[in-house]
Coordinates of C-alpha atoms and ligand atoms in Angstrom, one line a residue:
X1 CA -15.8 16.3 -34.0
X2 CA -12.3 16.5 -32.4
X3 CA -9.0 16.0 -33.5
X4 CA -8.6 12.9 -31.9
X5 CA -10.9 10.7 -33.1
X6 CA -10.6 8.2 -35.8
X7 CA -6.8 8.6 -36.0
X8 CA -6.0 5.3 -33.4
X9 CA -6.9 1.8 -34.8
X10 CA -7.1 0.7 -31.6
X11 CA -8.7 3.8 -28.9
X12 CA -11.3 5.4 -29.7
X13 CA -11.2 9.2 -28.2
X14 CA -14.6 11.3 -27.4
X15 CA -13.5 14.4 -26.4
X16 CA -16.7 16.5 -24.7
X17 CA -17.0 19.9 -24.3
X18 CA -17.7 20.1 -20.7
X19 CA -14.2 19.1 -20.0
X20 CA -14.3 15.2 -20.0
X21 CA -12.7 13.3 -22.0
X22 CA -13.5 9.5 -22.7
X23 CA -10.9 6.9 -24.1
X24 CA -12.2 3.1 -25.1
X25 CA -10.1 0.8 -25.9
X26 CA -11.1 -0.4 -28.6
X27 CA -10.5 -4.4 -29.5
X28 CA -13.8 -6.0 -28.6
X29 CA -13.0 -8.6 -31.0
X30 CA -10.1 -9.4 -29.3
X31 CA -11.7 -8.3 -25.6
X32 CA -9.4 -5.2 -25.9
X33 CA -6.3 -7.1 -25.3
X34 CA -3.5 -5.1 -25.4
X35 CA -1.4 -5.0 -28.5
X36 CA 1.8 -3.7 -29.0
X37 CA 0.1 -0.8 -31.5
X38 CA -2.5 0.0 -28.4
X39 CA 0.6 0.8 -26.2
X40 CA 2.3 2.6 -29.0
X41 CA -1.3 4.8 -29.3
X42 CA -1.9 5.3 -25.8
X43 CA 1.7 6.6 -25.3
X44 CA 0.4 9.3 -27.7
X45 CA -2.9 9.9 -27.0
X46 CA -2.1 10.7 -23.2
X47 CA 0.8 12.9 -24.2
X48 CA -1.8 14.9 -25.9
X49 CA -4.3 15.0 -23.5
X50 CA -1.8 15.9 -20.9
X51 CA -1.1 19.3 -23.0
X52 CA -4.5 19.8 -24.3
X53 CA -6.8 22.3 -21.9
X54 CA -10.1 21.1 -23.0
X55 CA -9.5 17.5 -21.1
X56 CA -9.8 18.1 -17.5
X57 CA -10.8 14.6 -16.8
X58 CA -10.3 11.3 -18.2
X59 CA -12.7 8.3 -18.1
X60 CA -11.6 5.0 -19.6
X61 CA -13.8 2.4 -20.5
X62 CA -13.8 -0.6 -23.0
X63 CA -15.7 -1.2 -26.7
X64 CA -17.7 -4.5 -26.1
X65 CA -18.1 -6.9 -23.2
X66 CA -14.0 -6.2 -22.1
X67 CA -12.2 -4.1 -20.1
X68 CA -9.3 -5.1 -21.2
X69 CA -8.2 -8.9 -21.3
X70 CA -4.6 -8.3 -20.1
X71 CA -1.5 -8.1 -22.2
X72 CA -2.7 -9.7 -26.1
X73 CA -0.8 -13.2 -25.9
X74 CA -0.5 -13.9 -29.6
X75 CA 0.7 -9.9 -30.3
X76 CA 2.5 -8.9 -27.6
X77 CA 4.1 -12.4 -26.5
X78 CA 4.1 -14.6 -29.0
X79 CA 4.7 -12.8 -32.2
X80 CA 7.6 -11.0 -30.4
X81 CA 9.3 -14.0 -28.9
X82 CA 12.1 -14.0 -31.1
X83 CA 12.0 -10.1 -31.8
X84 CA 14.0 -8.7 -28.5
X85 CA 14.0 -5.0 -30.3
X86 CA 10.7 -5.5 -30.7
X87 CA 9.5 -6.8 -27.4
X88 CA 11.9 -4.0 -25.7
X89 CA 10.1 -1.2 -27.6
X90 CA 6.7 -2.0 -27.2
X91 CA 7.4 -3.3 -23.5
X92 CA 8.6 0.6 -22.9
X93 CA 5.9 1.8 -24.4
X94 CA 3.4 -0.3 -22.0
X95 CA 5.1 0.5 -19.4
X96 CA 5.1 4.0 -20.0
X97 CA 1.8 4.8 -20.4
X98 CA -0.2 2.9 -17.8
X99 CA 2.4 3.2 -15.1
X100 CA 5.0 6.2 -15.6
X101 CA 2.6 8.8 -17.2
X102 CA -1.0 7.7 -15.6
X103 CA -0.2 7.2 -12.1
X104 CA 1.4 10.8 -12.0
X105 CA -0.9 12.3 -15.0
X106 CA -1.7 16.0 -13.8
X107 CA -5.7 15.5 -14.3
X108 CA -8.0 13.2 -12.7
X109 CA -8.4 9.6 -14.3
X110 CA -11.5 7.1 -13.9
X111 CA -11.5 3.6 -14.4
X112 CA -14.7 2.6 -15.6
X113 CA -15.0 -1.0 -15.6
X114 CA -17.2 -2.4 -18.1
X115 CA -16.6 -5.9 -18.0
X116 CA -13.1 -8.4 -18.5
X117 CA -10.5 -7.3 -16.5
X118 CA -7.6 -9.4 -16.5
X119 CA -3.2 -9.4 -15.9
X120 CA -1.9 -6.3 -17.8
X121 CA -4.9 -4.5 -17.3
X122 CA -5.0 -4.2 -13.5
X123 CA -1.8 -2.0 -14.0
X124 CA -4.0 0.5 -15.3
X125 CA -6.6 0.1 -13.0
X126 CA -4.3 0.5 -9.9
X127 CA -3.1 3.4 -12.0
X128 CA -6.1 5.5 -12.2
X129 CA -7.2 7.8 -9.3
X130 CA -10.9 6.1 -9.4
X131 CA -12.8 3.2 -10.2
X132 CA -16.7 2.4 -10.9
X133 CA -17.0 -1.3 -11.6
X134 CA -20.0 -3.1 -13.1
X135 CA -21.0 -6.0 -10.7
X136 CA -21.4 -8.1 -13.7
X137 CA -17.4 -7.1 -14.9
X138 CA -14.8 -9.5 -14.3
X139 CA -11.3 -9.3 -12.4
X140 CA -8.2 -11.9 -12.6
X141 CA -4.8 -11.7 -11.6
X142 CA -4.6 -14.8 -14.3
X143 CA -0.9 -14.8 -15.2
X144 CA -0.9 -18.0 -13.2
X145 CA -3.4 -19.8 -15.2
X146 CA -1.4 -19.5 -18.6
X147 CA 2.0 -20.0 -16.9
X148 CA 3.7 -16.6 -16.3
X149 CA 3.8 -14.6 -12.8
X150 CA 2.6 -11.4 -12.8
X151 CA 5.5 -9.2 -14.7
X152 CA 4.9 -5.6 -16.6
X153 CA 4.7 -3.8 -12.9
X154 CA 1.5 -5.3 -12.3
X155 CA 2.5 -7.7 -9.0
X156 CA 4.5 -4.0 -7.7
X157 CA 1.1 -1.9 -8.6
X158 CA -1.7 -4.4 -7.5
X159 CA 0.0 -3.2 -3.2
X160 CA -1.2 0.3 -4.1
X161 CA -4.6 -0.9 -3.7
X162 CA -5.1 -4.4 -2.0
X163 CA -4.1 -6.1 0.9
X164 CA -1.4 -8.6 1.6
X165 CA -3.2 -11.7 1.7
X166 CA -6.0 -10.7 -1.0
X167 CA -3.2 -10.0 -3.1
X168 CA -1.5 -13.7 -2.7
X169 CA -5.4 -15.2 -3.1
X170 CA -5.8 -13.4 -6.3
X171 CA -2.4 -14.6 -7.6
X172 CA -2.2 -17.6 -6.5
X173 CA -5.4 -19.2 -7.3
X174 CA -6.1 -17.1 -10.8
X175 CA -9.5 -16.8 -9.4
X176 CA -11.6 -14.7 -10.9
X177 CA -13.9 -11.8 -8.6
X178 CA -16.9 -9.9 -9.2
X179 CA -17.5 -6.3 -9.3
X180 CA -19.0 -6.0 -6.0
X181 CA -15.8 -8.4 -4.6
X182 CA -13.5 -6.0 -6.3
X183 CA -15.1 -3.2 -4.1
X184 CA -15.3 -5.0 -0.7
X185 CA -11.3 -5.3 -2.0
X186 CA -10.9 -1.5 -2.3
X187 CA -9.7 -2.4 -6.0
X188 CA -12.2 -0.1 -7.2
X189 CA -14.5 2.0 -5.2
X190 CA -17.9 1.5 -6.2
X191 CA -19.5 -1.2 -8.3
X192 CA -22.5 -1.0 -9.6
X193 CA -25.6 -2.9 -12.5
X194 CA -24.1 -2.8 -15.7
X195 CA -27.1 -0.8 -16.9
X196 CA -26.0 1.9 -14.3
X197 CA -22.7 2.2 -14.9
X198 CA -22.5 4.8 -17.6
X199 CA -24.8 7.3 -14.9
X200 CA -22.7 6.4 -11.9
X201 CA -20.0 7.3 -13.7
X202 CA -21.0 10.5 -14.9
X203 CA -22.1 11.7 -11.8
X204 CA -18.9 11.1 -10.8
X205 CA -17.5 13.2 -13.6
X206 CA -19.6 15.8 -13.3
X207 CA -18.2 16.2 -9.6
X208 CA -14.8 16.6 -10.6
X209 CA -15.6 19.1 -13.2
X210 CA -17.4 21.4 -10.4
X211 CA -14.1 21.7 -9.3
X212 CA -11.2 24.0 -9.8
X213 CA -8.8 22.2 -12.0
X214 CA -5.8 23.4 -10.9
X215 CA -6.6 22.5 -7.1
X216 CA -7.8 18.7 -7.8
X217 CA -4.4 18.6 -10.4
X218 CA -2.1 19.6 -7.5
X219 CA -4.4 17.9 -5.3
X220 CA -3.7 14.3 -6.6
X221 CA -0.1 14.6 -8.0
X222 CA 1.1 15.6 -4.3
X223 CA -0.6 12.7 -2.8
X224 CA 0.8 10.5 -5.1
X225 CA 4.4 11.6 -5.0
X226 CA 4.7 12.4 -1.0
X227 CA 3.0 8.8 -0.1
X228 CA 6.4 7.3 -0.8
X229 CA 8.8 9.8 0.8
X230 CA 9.9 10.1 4.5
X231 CA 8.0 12.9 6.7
X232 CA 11.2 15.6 6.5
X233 CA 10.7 15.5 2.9
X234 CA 6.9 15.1 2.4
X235 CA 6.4 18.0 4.5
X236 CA 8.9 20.0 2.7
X237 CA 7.5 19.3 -1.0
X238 CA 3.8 20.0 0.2
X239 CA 4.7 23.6 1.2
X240 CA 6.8 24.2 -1.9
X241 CA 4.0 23.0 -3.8
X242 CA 0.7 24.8 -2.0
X243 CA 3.1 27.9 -3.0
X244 CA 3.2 27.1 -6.2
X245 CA -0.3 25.9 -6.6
X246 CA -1.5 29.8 -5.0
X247 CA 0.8 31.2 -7.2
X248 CA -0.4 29.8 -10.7
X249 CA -4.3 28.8 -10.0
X250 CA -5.7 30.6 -12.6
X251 CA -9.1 31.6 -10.8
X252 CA -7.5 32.2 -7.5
X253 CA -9.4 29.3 -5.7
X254 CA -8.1 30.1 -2.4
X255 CA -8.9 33.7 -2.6
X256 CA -12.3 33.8 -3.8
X257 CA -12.8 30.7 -1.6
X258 CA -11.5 32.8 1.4
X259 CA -13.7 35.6 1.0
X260 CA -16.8 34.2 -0.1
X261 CA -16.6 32.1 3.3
X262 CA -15.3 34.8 5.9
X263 CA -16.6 37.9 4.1
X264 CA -19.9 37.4 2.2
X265 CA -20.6 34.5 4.1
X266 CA -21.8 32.8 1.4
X267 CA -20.6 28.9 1.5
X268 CA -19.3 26.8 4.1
X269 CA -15.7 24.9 2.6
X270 CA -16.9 22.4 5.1
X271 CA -19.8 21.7 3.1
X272 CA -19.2 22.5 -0.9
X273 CA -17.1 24.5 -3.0
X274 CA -17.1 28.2 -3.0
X275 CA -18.9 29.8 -6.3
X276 CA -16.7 29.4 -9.4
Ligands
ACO301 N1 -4.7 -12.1 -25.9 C1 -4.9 -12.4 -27.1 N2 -6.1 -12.7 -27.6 C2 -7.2 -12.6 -26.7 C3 -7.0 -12.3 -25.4 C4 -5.7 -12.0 -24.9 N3 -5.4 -11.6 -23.7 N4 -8.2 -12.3 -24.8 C5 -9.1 -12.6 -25.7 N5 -8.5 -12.8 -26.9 C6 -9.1 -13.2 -28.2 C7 -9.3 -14.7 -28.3 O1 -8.2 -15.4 -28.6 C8 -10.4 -14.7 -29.3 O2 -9.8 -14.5 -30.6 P1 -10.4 -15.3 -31.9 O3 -11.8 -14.8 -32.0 O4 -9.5 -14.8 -33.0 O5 -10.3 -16.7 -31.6 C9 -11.2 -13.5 -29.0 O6 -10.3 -12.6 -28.3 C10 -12.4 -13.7 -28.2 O7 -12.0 -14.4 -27.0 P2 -12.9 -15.6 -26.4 O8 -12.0 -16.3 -25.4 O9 -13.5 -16.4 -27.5 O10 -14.0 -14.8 -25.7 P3 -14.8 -15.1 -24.4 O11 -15.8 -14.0 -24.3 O12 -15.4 -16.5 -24.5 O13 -13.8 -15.1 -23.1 C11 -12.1 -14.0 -21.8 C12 -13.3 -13.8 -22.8 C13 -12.5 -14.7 -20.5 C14 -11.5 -12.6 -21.6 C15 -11.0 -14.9 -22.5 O14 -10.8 -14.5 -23.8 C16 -9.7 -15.0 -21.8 O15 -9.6 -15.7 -20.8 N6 -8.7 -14.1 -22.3 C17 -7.4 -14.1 -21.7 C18 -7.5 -13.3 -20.4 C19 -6.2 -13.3 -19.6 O16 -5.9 -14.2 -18.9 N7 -5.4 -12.2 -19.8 C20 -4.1 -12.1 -19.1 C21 -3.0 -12.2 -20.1 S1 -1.4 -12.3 -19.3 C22 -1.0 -10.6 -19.1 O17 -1.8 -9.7 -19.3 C23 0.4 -10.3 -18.6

């Protein structure tokens, strides 16, 4: 059993041996809405993870029928109406884990969407560097239907991933989509039967974890910090940080990788990865 589960009231960790780790949110009374204690949890349970060397991969997923049903209006709004301390803490605290630390986190992330997915909880999704959708899940950008515009980063993440006027549809009209919509959309990028999720999914996993760590962790932090920064500067950071990515890979990817292609002749890059 690891360390991290059955500490959280509300996530449920499953830490695996092979590397992947899986986090549920886990409200499906509630449809996994979002609570003020699920942000405070999540801000801890990735700042362990981060520093933790047996997750190379994170998959999250939802307890239940949810996803997650957006921000939780009675915990997170109402009860802190009149608490600005409050509402400033745990507003922080949301904002810090499913934007600041998860669109930058140094290992691969994987939405897997299960079913509700609704407001708050496409900040997440956008935040993730995959998504596997089941065609039966559900999608809204519902602010609109109970009265609020999209806040909490949400209406400045959702352009990471959809299109100008998908983006007004969705937030204008409340309207829910489907998990095959969602990946016509590019909002996730394969959706599949429920009953095949969990399988999709962990063939995608088990993808990843083929992989040298290192490379697919510099690999997806670069890409995510140079797609905002002018061409002078974008070029500059990628050389710095191919340097440093030779100079502390572990298992010396690009050397074994090298000589297995143009010495032993053993692999083609062009067509798999070398022999870990
Ligand atoms: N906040 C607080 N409670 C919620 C939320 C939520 N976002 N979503 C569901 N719940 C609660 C319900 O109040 C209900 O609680 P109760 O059993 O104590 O009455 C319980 O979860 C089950 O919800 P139902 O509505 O009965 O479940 P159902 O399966 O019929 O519908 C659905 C699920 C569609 C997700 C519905 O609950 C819903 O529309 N939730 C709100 C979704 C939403 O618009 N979220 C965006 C919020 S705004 C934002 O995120 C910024």
């Amino acid at each position: 059993m690891s360390d991290f589960e059955s500490n959280y009231e509300t996530v449920l960790v499953d830490q695996r041996d092979d590397g992947a780790t899986w986090i549920t949110f886990n409200r499906p009374e509630k449809r996994n809405a979002m609570n003020p204690t699920m942000h405070y949890e999540m801000v801890d349970v990735l700042g362990r993870l981060e520093a933790d060397d047996r997750t190379r991969v994170l998959i999250f997923t939802g307890a239940g029928n949810s996803w997650v049903a957006g921000q939780d209006i009675e915990e997170y709004f109402r009860q802190q109406d009149n608490d600005p301390v409050s509402l400033a803490a745990s507003s922080r605290a949301s904002q810090e884990w499913r934007w600041r630390r998860l669109w930058t986190y140094p290992k691969p992330t994987i939405a897997m969407v299960n079913g509700w997915c609704f407001g708050g909880g496409f900040t997440q999704l956008t935040a993730c560097d995959l998504a596997i959708a089941a065609d039966e899940a559900k999608f809204g950008l519902s602010e609109v239907n109970w009265g609020i515009l999209p806040g909490g980063y949400v209406s400045r993440a959702i352009k990471e991933v959809l299109g100008y006027r998908d983006i007004m549809r969705l937030i204008l009209t409340g309207d829910p989509i489907d998990g095959k919509e969602a990946e016509r959309l590019g909002l996730v990028n394969k959706s599949v039967p429920l009953a095949e999720l969990r399988d999709e999914t962990e063939r995608l996993v088990a993808k990843l974890l083929e992989k040298n760590s290192a490379v697919l962790n510099a690999t997806k932090q670069a890409y995510k910090f140079v797609k905002d920064m002018g061409v002078l500067e974008a070029e500059e950071y990628l050389k710095v940080k191919q340097i440093a990515l030779r100079a502390t890979d572990p298992e010396k990817g690009r050397d074994n990788g090298t000589t297995q292609f143009l010495d032993d002749k053993t692999y083609r890059p062009g067509l798999g990865s070398y022999d870990r």
